[in-house]
Amino acid sequence: MLPLQHYSHMQQTFLQQFKAEPQLMSVAPGRINLIGEHTDYNDGFVLPGAIDKCVTFMLAENGEADLCRVYSVDMNESVEFSLQALSPMENGGWRNYILGVAAELQLAGASLRGFDATFKGDVPLGAGLSSSAALECALATGLNALFDLGFSQVELATVSQMAEHHYAGVKCGIMDQFASVMGKKDQVFRLDCRTLEYAHFPLDLQEYQLLLLDSCVEHSLAGTAYNERRNQCEVGVNVLKHFYPETLKLRDISPEQLNAYKTTLSEVVYRRCLHVVNENERVQRTCEALTAHELPLLGSLLYQSHDSLSKLYEVSCPELDFLVDYTRSIDWVLGARMMGGGFGGCTLNLILSSEKDRFVESISAAYLREYGIQLKAYAVSLEDGAHVKPIPA
Ligand code: ADP
Ligand code: MG
């Protein structure tokens, strides 16, 4: 959450930029995914939650028919555009998320008029916490309120996802935007990526907390490996279909069903499929652990997820493995795993709150010694998803 003084700064910036007062403020958070990695495109389950880091917009109608002006406080840059005939800008950076949301809202039937907006965020950019979804969902939520559009939360998530597809060129699943709008304080939710059905579960961490460690690496393999993994899952499905004709995606296969026909798959395709079917089960087992408030079980599921991603799915990297391995012998770290697509980004750690500072100090030093990289640590709590807030007086 932005400290209070940022709001007055944003308000002053709005006044300076547009010579008017903002009418409303909208907020949308970044997200974590507790467990369920590389399950989304297999029609499986994920378990995300919205975090206490968000993007905040201040907005007002400007009386114009279709002229819009948006100023990024963090970038100290602005964009001016007409609501007619929108298209992505070359090298537009953050501007394309804005244009995308305005365009996709209209495609979904919204009648927009001219507006002015300033925005600022504290979701780390490009760290795998979905600052892009936070940006899209905050604007979509703000415009929904400003123009009384009447879109549901799910529709706002979908519009934001389409903005990311068509204006940022990232063909993401629905999880990030869904989490940014549907998150609830101290809860994660199990999302069925096939039906979009969801159910919230309490994340009662007692004396423990979630801590993200950003490896600050991004290996270039990520793009090609992602496509390769998707293909391998499809190959698996195409073979398994012969034995289980109802199968559409790996989501439809249980670990027992997979193992019954193990020898019909190549060794590598088997390992990829095994990760996906087990990871789907782990999401369910994690929900049970949360319901039973069993934190050690939650921790062990996180380690299992990491090992599976690292050894079976092979989307980890030495830096992420190092960060997870470092925690294994520490009894007040209950679990850790890489989070996100892999080959870089953050690890998610379940750690005793009282040991956090000491832990960050020691693991940072060890990581620096090993890789010459200063990691970044983010403590996160789970908060409500996108909403409109009164502008502080
Ligand atoms: P992630 O979503 O994992 O953080 P992305 O590359 O998808 O990483 O999105 C990051 C991009 O989102 C940034 O490069 C920037 O264009 C935009 N963005 C996110 N937050 C802000 C912000 N506070 N101010 C301006 N642009 C932002
Ligand atoms: Mg993103």
Tab-separated table of C-alpha atoms and ligand atoms in Angstrom:
chain	number	residue	atom	x	y	z
A	1	MET	CA	0.000	0.000	0.000
A	2	LEU	CA	1.329	3.433	-0.791
A	3	PRO	CA	2.185	5.538	2.274
A	4	LEU	CA	-0.394	8.264	2.859
A	5	GLN	CA	1.835	11.148	1.768
A	6	HIS	CA	1.940	9.629	-1.730
A	7	TYR	CA	-1.765	10.283	-2.109
A	8	SER	CA	-1.400	13.986	-1.463
A	9	HIS	CA	1.577	14.058	-3.816
A	10	MET	CA	-0.501	12.316	-6.502
A	11	GLN	CA	-3.317	14.764	-5.891
A	12	GLN	CA	-0.988	17.749	-6.251
A	13	THR	CA	0.478	16.238	-9.402
A	14	PHE	CA	-3.037	15.832	-10.787
A	15	LEU	CA	-3.757	19.476	-10.054
A	16	GLN	CA	-0.503	20.629	-11.686
A	17	GLN	CA	-0.943	18.447	-14.761
A	18	PHE	CA	-4.627	19.016	-15.426
A	19	LYS	CA	-5.592	22.160	-13.440
A	20	ALA	CA	-8.437	20.258	-11.801
A	21	GLU	CA	-9.156	18.018	-8.830
A	22	PRO	CA	-9.387	14.236	-9.235
A	23	GLN	CA	-12.885	12.796	-8.736
A	24	LEU	CA	-11.985	9.325	-7.574
A	25	MET	CA	-9.200	6.962	-6.748
A	26	SER	CA	-8.892	3.313	-7.764
A	27	VAL	CA	-6.448	0.728	-6.511
A	28	ALA	CA	-5.459	-2.713	-7.812
A	29	PRO	CA	-2.837	-5.030	-6.312
A	30	GLY	CA	-0.144	-7.293	-7.671
A	31	ARG	CA	-0.370	-10.982	-6.839
A	32	ILE	CA	1.451	-14.059	-5.683
A	33	ASN	CA	0.641	-17.638	-6.577
A	34	LEU	CA	0.936	-19.858	-3.521
A	35	ILE	CA	1.069	-23.069	-5.540
A	36	GLY	CA	0.001	-24.425	-8.935
A	37	GLU	CA	2.708	-23.597	-11.452
A	38	HIS	CA	2.453	-24.409	-15.173
A	39	THR	CA	-1.005	-25.804	-14.503
A	40	ASP	CA	-2.962	-22.901	-16.031
A	41	TYR	CA	-2.486	-23.761	-19.703
A	42	ASN	CA	-3.263	-27.375	-18.849
A	43	ASP	CA	-6.747	-26.282	-17.734
A	44	GLY	CA	-5.738	-26.986	-14.137
A	45	PHE	CA	-5.774	-25.168	-10.805
A	46	VAL	CA	-3.828	-22.243	-9.365
A	47	LEU	CA	-3.945	-20.712	-5.884
A	48	PRO	CA	-3.201	-16.993	-6.099
A	49	GLY	CA	-3.882	-14.065	-3.808
A	50	ALA	CA	-3.671	-10.274	-4.103
A	51	ILE	CA	-0.829	-8.590	-2.220
A	52	ASP	CA	-0.258	-5.403	-0.254
A	53	LYS	CA	1.505	-3.759	-3.190
A	54	CYS	CA	-0.624	-1.991	-5.735
A	55	VAL	CA	-1.074	0.548	-8.489
A	56	THR	CA	-3.194	3.569	-7.605
A	57	PHE	CA	-4.996	5.840	-10.069
A	58	MET	CA	-6.623	9.215	-9.547
A	59	LEU	CA	-9.121	10.080	-12.247
A	60	ALA	CA	-11.580	12.720	-13.354
A	61	GLU	CA	-13.745	13.412	-16.369
A	62	ASN	CA	-12.294	16.336	-18.329
A	63	GLY	CA	-15.383	17.450	-20.249
A	64	GLU	CA	-13.926	16.465	-23.630
A	65	ALA	CA	-15.698	14.033	-25.928
A	66	ASP	CA	-12.737	11.745	-26.465
A	67	LEU	CA	-9.460	13.359	-25.410
A	68	CYS	CA	-7.668	11.524	-22.607
A	69	ARG	CA	-4.487	12.420	-20.744
A	70	VAL	CA	-2.658	10.079	-18.404
A	71	TYR	CA	0.452	10.890	-16.395
A	72	SER	CA	2.747	8.288	-14.811
A	73	VAL	CA	4.125	9.672	-11.553
A	74	ASP	CA	6.794	6.969	-11.310
A	75	MET	CA	8.051	7.428	-14.875
A	76	ASN	CA	7.439	11.175	-14.984
A	77	GLU	CA	5.973	10.674	-18.456
A	78	SER	CA	2.575	11.228	-19.977
A	79	VAL	CA	0.387	10.115	-22.845
A	80	GLU	CA	-2.421	11.906	-24.623
A	81	PHE	CA	-4.794	10.014	-26.880
A	82	SER	CA	-8.190	10.031	-28.493
A	83	LEU	CA	-10.669	7.290	-27.632
A	84	GLN	CA	-11.337	6.782	-31.352
A	85	ALA	CA	-9.346	4.264	-33.366
A	86	LEU	CA	-6.923	3.180	-30.667
A	87	SER	CA	-3.960	0.972	-31.493
A	88	PRO	CA	-0.779	-0.065	-29.651
A	89	MET	CA	2.195	2.335	-29.789
A	90	GLU	CA	5.579	1.101	-30.913
A	91	ASN	CA	7.878	1.021	-27.859
A	92	GLY	CA	4.967	2.448	-25.896
A	93	GLY	CA	5.975	0.785	-22.606
A	94	TRP	CA	3.453	1.570	-19.862
A	95	ARG	CA	1.352	3.628	-22.300
A	96	ASN	CA	0.188	0.516	-24.095
A	97	TYR	CA	-1.479	-0.855	-20.952
A	98	ILE	CA	-3.469	2.396	-20.714
A	99	LEU	CA	-4.422	2.413	-24.387
A	100	GLY	CA	-5.238	-1.278	-24.166
A	101	VAL	CA	-7.652	-0.896	-21.265
A	102	ALA	CA	-9.402	2.075	-22.915
A	103	ALA	CA	-9.695	0.142	-26.180
A	104	GLU	CA	-10.824	-3.156	-24.694
A	105	LEU	CA	-13.413	-1.526	-22.421
A	106	GLN	CA	-14.941	0.079	-25.494
A	107	LEU	CA	-14.822	-3.191	-27.419
A	108	ALA	CA	-16.706	-4.731	-24.515
A	109	GLY	CA	-19.422	-2.134	-24.983
A	110	ALA	CA	-18.399	0.747	-22.691
A	111	SER	CA	-19.174	4.335	-23.672
A	112	LEU	CA	-16.213	6.305	-22.433
A	113	ARG	CA	-15.713	10.068	-22.535
A	114	GLY	CA	-12.604	12.172	-22.083
A	115	PHE	CA	-10.738	11.650	-18.809
A	116	ASP	CA	-7.542	12.676	-17.084
A	117	ALA	CA	-5.583	10.412	-14.761
A	118	THR	CA	-2.382	10.146	-12.766
A	119	PHE	CA	-1.075	6.892	-11.388
A	120	LYS	CA	1.665	5.504	-9.213
A	121	GLY	CA	2.557	2.031	-7.935
A	122	ASP	CA	4.674	0.059	-5.510
A	123	VAL	CA	4.454	-3.350	-7.175
A	124	PRO	CA	8.048	-4.113	-8.205
A	125	LEU	CA	8.220	-4.055	-12.007
A	126	GLY	CA	9.073	-7.244	-13.833
A	127	ALA	CA	9.628	-9.264	-10.640
A	128	GLY	CA	6.777	-11.684	-11.376
A	129	LEU	CA	4.281	-9.969	-9.073
A	130	SER	CA	2.187	-8.770	-12.002
A	131	SER	CA	2.616	-5.036	-11.853
A	132	SER	CA	1.189	-5.036	-15.378
A	133	ALA	CA	-2.066	-6.667	-14.251
A	134	ALA	CA	-2.237	-4.238	-11.318
A	135	LEU	CA	-1.878	-1.331	-13.740
A	136	GLU	CA	-4.566	-2.628	-16.106
A	137	CYS	CA	-7.015	-3.604	-13.379
A	138	ALA	CA	-6.599	-0.324	-11.485
A	139	LEU	CA	-7.433	1.683	-14.596
A	140	ALA	CA	-10.298	-0.613	-15.621
A	141	THR	CA	-11.739	-0.372	-12.095
A	142	GLY	CA	-11.362	3.413	-12.052
A	143	LEU	CA	-13.028	3.908	-15.437
A	144	ASN	CA	-15.801	1.475	-14.499
A	145	ALA	CA	-16.619	3.713	-11.531
A	146	LEU	CA	-16.007	7.070	-13.247
A	147	PHE	CA	-18.393	6.308	-16.105
A	148	ASP	CA	-20.701	4.020	-14.163
A	149	LEU	CA	-20.117	1.250	-16.690
A	150	GLY	CA	-21.560	-1.557	-14.603
A	151	PHE	CA	-18.959	-4.180	-15.501
A	152	SER	CA	-18.599	-7.080	-13.063
A	153	GLN	CA	-15.260	-7.848	-11.411
A	154	VAL	CA	-14.758	-10.839	-13.696
A	155	GLU	CA	-15.494	-8.702	-16.771
A	156	LEU	CA	-12.929	-6.130	-15.618
A	157	ALA	CA	-10.359	-8.916	-15.247
A	158	THR	CA	-11.123	-10.216	-18.741
A	159	VAL	CA	-10.941	-6.751	-20.299
A	160	SER	CA	-7.567	-6.254	-18.599
A	161	GLN	CA	-6.321	-9.613	-19.851
A	162	MET	CA	-7.336	-8.639	-23.401
A	163	ALA	CA	-5.427	-5.359	-23.003
A	164	GLU	CA	-2.334	-7.368	-22.092
A	165	HIS	CA	-2.830	-9.706	-25.082
A	166	HIS	CA	-3.530	-7.093	-27.708
A	167	TYR	CA	-1.581	-4.042	-26.503
A	168	ALA	CA	1.383	-5.497	-24.593
A	169	GLY	CA	1.626	-8.557	-26.836
A	170	VAL	CA	1.717	-10.922	-23.860
A	171	LYS	CA	-0.630	-13.885	-24.262
A	172	CYS	CA	-1.099	-14.362	-20.530
A	173	GLY	CA	-3.682	-16.602	-18.857
A	174	ILE	CA	-6.404	-15.078	-16.696
A	175	MET	CA	-4.774	-15.698	-13.294
A	176	ASP	CA	-2.948	-12.385	-12.838
A	177	GLN	CA	-5.880	-10.119	-13.632
A	178	PHE	CA	-8.324	-12.386	-11.842
A	179	ALA	CA	-6.195	-12.287	-8.693
A	180	SER	CA	-5.822	-8.532	-8.911
A	181	VAL	CA	-9.604	-8.020	-8.867
A	182	MET	CA	-10.842	-11.043	-6.859
A	183	GLY	CA	-8.272	-11.159	-4.053
A	184	LYS	CA	-9.469	-11.005	-0.434
A	185	LYS	CA	-7.612	-10.002	2.707
A	186	ASP	CA	-5.724	-12.932	4.306
A	187	GLN	CA	-7.092	-15.354	1.725
A	188	VAL	CA	-5.921	-17.118	-1.382
A	189	PHE	CA	-8.332	-18.552	-3.900
A	190	ARG	CA	-8.324	-21.721	-5.915
A	191	LEU	CA	-9.060	-20.863	-9.500
A	192	ASP	CA	-10.166	-23.517	-11.932
A	193	CYS	CA	-8.491	-22.320	-15.125
A	194	ARG	CA	-10.975	-24.303	-17.236
A	195	THR	CA	-14.259	-23.005	-15.831
A	196	LEU	CA	-13.052	-19.896	-13.919
A	197	GLU	CA	-14.873	-21.234	-10.865
A	198	TYR	CA	-13.118	-20.114	-7.736
A	199	ALA	CA	-13.169	-20.665	-3.993
A	200	HIS	CA	-11.384	-18.648	-1.316
A	201	PHE	CA	-9.331	-20.273	1.454
A	202	PRO	CA	-7.982	-18.631	4.616
A	203	LEU	CA	-4.224	-18.100	4.723
A	204	ASP	CA	-3.762	-18.129	8.477
A	205	LEU	CA	0.001	-17.945	8.817
A	206	GLN	CA	0.084	-17.568	12.619
A	207	GLU	CA	3.642	-16.535	13.571
A	208	TYR	CA	4.861	-17.158	10.030
A	209	GLN	CA	4.822	-14.890	6.979
A	210	LEU	CA	5.411	-14.928	3.250
A	211	LEU	CA	8.656	-13.502	1.986
A	212	LEU	CA	9.651	-13.148	-1.651
A	213	LEU	CA	13.278	-13.205	-2.674
A	214	ASP	CA	13.933	-11.755	-6.109
A	215	SER	CA	16.853	-13.588	-7.711
A	216	CYS	CA	17.216	-10.580	-10.026
A	217	VAL	CA	18.019	-12.907	-12.925
A	218	GLU	CA	15.989	-13.532	-16.057
A	219	HIS	CA	17.457	-16.236	-18.284
A	220	SER	CA	16.697	-15.850	-21.962
A	221	LEU	CA	15.562	-19.475	-22.207
A	222	ALA	CA	12.217	-18.532	-20.717
A	223	GLY	CA	10.289	-17.887	-23.961
A	224	THR	CA	11.420	-20.919	-25.943
A	225	ALA	CA	11.252	-23.270	-22.960
A	226	TYR	CA	7.692	-22.137	-22.253
A	227	ASN	CA	6.537	-23.021	-25.754
A	228	GLU	CA	8.435	-26.285	-25.622
A	229	ARG	CA	6.746	-27.257	-22.318
A	230	ARG	CA	3.329	-26.432	-23.736
A	231	ASN	CA	4.030	-28.630	-26.732
A	232	GLN	CA	5.256	-31.500	-24.578
A	233	CYS	CA	2.052	-31.353	-22.540
A	234	GLU	CA	0.041	-31.498	-25.758
A	235	VAL	CA	2.055	-34.477	-26.979
A	236	GLY	CA	1.251	-36.197	-23.681
A	237	VAL	CA	-2.455	-35.452	-24.042
A	238	ASN	CA	-2.515	-36.775	-27.600
A	239	VAL	CA	-1.082	-40.111	-26.476
A	240	LEU	CA	-3.222	-40.400	-23.323
A	241	LYS	CA	-6.369	-39.652	-25.320
A	242	HIS	CA	-6.102	-43.110	-26.862
A	243	PHE	CA	-6.584	-44.652	-23.421
A	244	TYR	CA	-8.828	-41.998	-21.890
A	245	PRO	CA	-10.938	-40.620	-24.775
A	246	GLU	CA	-12.521	-37.897	-22.619
A	247	THR	CA	-9.148	-36.201	-22.115
A	248	LEU	CA	-8.928	-32.625	-23.370
A	249	LYS	CA	-5.998	-31.395	-21.281
A	250	LEU	CA	-3.698	-32.849	-18.605
A	251	ARG	CA	-6.182	-31.545	-16.070
A	252	ASP	CA	-8.327	-34.561	-16.947
A	253	ILE	CA	-5.633	-37.077	-15.998
A	254	SER	CA	-4.865	-38.311	-12.470
A	255	PRO	CA	-1.372	-39.415	-11.391
A	256	GLU	CA	-2.626	-43.045	-11.312
A	257	GLN	CA	-3.992	-42.786	-14.860
A	258	LEU	CA	-0.717	-41.324	-16.067
A	259	ASN	CA	1.360	-44.013	-14.432
A	260	ALA	CA	-0.765	-46.775	-15.918
A	261	TYR	CA	0.459	-45.731	-19.385
A	262	LYS	CA	3.889	-44.413	-18.456
A	263	THR	CA	5.693	-46.602	-20.976
A	264	THR	CA	3.702	-45.226	-23.909
A	265	LEU	CA	5.277	-41.794	-23.386
A	266	SER	CA	8.840	-40.706	-24.001
A	267	GLU	CA	10.801	-40.241	-20.798
A	268	VAL	CA	10.822	-36.459	-21.080
A	269	VAL	CA	7.123	-36.130	-21.950
A	270	TYR	CA	6.298	-38.419	-19.024
A	271	ARG	CA	8.235	-36.180	-16.635
A	272	ARG	CA	6.492	-33.042	-17.906
A	273	CYS	CA	3.082	-34.673	-17.546
A	274	LEU	CA	3.948	-36.018	-14.107
A	275	HIS	CA	4.745	-32.516	-12.900
A	276	VAL	CA	1.422	-31.155	-14.142
A	277	VAL	CA	-0.809	-33.906	-12.762
A	278	ASN	CA	0.967	-33.910	-9.387
A	279	GLU	CA	0.977	-30.109	-9.196
A	280	ASN	CA	-2.778	-30.060	-9.767
A	281	GLU	CA	-3.176	-32.487	-6.880
A	282	ARG	CA	-0.853	-30.363	-4.769
A	283	VAL	CA	-3.169	-27.384	-5.228
A	284	GLN	CA	-6.012	-29.462	-3.790
A	285	ARG	CA	-3.841	-30.742	-0.946
A	286	THR	CA	-2.711	-27.204	-0.179
A	287	CYS	CA	-6.350	-26.105	0.119
A	288	GLU	CA	-6.911	-28.924	2.595
A	289	ALA	CA	-3.780	-27.942	4.547
A	290	LEU	CA	-5.021	-24.348	4.706
A	291	THR	CA	-8.461	-25.390	5.869
A	292	ALA	CA	-6.859	-27.521	8.596
A	293	HIS	CA	-4.378	-24.718	9.459
A	294	GLU	CA	-1.502	-27.141	8.953
A	295	LEU	CA	1.452	-24.909	8.197
A	296	PRO	CA	4.211	-27.560	8.178
A	297	LEU	CA	2.216	-29.474	5.552
A	298	LEU	CA	1.836	-26.283	3.526
A	299	GLY	CA	5.603	-25.786	3.725
A	300	SER	CA	6.351	-29.299	2.578
A	301	LEU	CA	3.973	-28.895	-0.380
A	302	LEU	CA	5.919	-25.772	-1.392
A	303	TYR	CA	9.187	-27.739	-1.394
A	304	GLN	CA	7.545	-30.562	-3.356
A	305	SER	CA	6.338	-28.060	-5.918
A	306	HIS	CA	9.816	-26.608	-6.286
A	307	ASP	CA	11.477	-29.990	-6.672
A	308	SER	CA	8.958	-30.991	-9.292
A	309	LEU	CA	9.427	-27.730	-11.234
A	310	SER	CA	13.188	-28.076	-10.994
A	311	LYS	CA	13.665	-31.783	-11.705
A	312	LEU	CA	10.600	-32.932	-13.660
A	313	TYR	CA	9.535	-29.790	-15.494
A	314	GLU	CA	13.066	-28.305	-15.637
A	315	VAL	CA	12.079	-24.650	-15.504
A	316	SER	CA	14.215	-23.624	-12.530
A	317	CYS	CA	17.777	-22.305	-12.745
A	318	PRO	CA	20.863	-22.482	-10.511
A	319	GLU	CA	20.051	-19.176	-8.803
A	320	LEU	CA	16.489	-20.206	-7.857
A	321	ASP	CA	17.671	-23.660	-6.741
A	322	PHE	CA	20.358	-22.010	-4.625
A	323	LEU	CA	17.826	-19.770	-2.876
A	324	VAL	CA	15.486	-22.674	-2.146
A	325	ASP	CA	18.284	-25.067	-1.130
A	326	TYR	CA	19.657	-22.488	1.300
A	327	THR	CA	16.430	-22.687	3.313
A	328	ARG	CA	16.162	-26.476	3.533
A	329	SER	CA	18.233	-26.935	6.676
A	330	ILE	CA	16.642	-23.970	8.488
A	331	ASP	CA	13.860	-25.285	10.679
A	332	TRP	CA	12.031	-21.944	10.916
A	333	VAL	CA	11.627	-21.811	7.166
A	334	LEU	CA	8.715	-24.178	6.601
A	335	GLY	CA	8.873	-24.167	2.822
A	336	ALA	CA	10.103	-22.407	-0.289
A	337	ARG	CA	9.641	-22.656	-4.015
A	338	MET	CA	10.260	-20.791	-7.227
A	339	MET	CA	7.200	-18.779	-8.239
A	340	GLY	CA	6.105	-18.014	-11.793
A	341	GLY	CA	7.173	-19.336	-15.174
A	342	GLY	CA	10.770	-19.966	-14.118
A	343	PHE	CA	14.349	-19.290	-15.268
A	344	GLY	CA	14.456	-16.324	-12.899
A	345	GLY	CA	12.155	-14.127	-10.856
A	346	CYS	CA	11.283	-14.744	-7.215
A	347	THR	CA	11.203	-17.547	-4.707
A	348	LEU	CA	8.320	-17.648	-2.250
A	349	ASN	CA	9.317	-18.477	1.341
A	350	LEU	CA	7.189	-19.390	4.343
A	351	ILE	CA	9.256	-18.124	7.249
A	352	LEU	CA	8.967	-17.394	10.970
A	353	SER	CA	8.298	-13.642	11.165
A	354	SER	CA	10.678	-13.033	14.046
A	355	GLU	CA	13.588	-14.411	11.992
A	356	LYS	CA	12.878	-12.456	8.813
A	357	ASP	CA	15.516	-9.739	9.084
A	358	ARG	CA	18.267	-12.123	10.141
A	359	PHE	CA	17.304	-14.494	7.341
A	360	VAL	CA	17.315	-11.790	4.656
A	361	GLU	CA	20.737	-10.653	5.817
A	362	SER	CA	22.296	-14.107	5.743
A	363	ILE	CA	20.751	-15.361	2.503
A	364	SER	CA	21.571	-12.065	0.753
A	365	ALA	CA	25.209	-12.387	1.774
A	366	ALA	CA	25.357	-16.011	0.637
A	367	TYR	CA	23.701	-15.199	-2.702
A	368	LEU	CA	26.043	-12.267	-3.251
A	369	ARG	CA	29.049	-14.503	-2.566
A	370	GLU	CA	27.815	-17.204	-4.915
A	371	TYR	CA	26.529	-15.128	-7.842
A	372	GLY	CA	27.745	-11.557	-7.258
A	373	ILE	CA	24.110	-10.414	-7.284
A	374	GLN	CA	22.325	-8.392	-4.613
A	375	LEU	CA	18.903	-9.976	-4.214
A	376	LYS	CA	15.793	-8.033	-3.289
A	377	ALA	CA	13.430	-9.140	-0.532
A	378	TYR	CA	9.721	-8.317	-0.362
A	379	ALA	CA	7.578	-9.206	2.613
A	380	VAL	CA	4.007	-9.641	1.400
A	381	SER	CA	0.628	-9.974	3.029
A	382	LEU	CA	-2.640	-10.766	1.291
A	383	GLU	CA	-5.124	-7.968	0.776
A	384	ASP	CA	-8.383	-7.140	-0.975
A	385	GLY	CA	-8.461	-6.976	-4.757
A	386	ALA	CA	-9.165	-3.934	-6.934
A	387	HIS	CA	-11.533	-1.325	-5.519
A	388	VAL	CA	-12.424	2.334	-5.570
A	389	LYS	CA	-11.450	4.422	-2.546
A	390	PRO	CA	-12.349	7.911	-1.452
A	391	ILE	CA	-9.593	10.423	-2.074
A	392	PRO	CA	-8.105	11.220	1.348
A	393	ALA	CA	-9.097	14.739	2.501
B	1	ADP	P1	5.297	-7.813	-14.159
B	1	ADP	O1	3.874	-7.769	-14.567
B	1	ADP	O2	5.761	-9.172	-13.792
B	1	ADP	O3	5.651	-6.824	-13.100
B	1	ADP	P2	5.632	-6.942	-16.862
B	1	ADP	O4	6.798	-6.833	-17.746
B	1	ADP	O5	4.487	-7.758	-17.315
B	1	ADP	O6	6.164	-7.418	-15.434
B	1	ADP	O7	5.037	-5.498	-16.572
B	1	ADP	C1	5.898	-4.449	-16.180
B	1	ADP	C2	5.535	-3.198	-16.953
B	1	ADP	O8	4.292	-2.652	-16.452
B	1	ADP	C3	6.534	-2.086	-16.772
B	1	ADP	O9	7.603	-2.201	-17.683
B	1	ADP	C4	5.685	-0.859	-17.055
B	1	ADP	O10	5.514	-0.662	-18.439
B	1	ADP	C5	4.325	-1.241	-16.488
B	1	ADP	N1	4.173	-0.752	-15.098
B	1	ADP	C6	3.909	-1.466	-14.002
B	1	ADP	N2	3.822	-0.682	-12.899
B	1	ADP	C7	4.025	0.577	-13.314
B	1	ADP	C8	4.085	1.858	-12.667
B	1	ADP	N3	3.939	1.960	-11.346
B	1	ADP	N4	4.305	2.936	-13.417
B	1	ADP	C9	4.473	2.823	-14.750
B	1	ADP	N5	4.444	1.664	-15.420
B	1	ADP	C10	4.240	0.543	-14.726
B	2	MG	MG	3.064	-8.791	-16.244
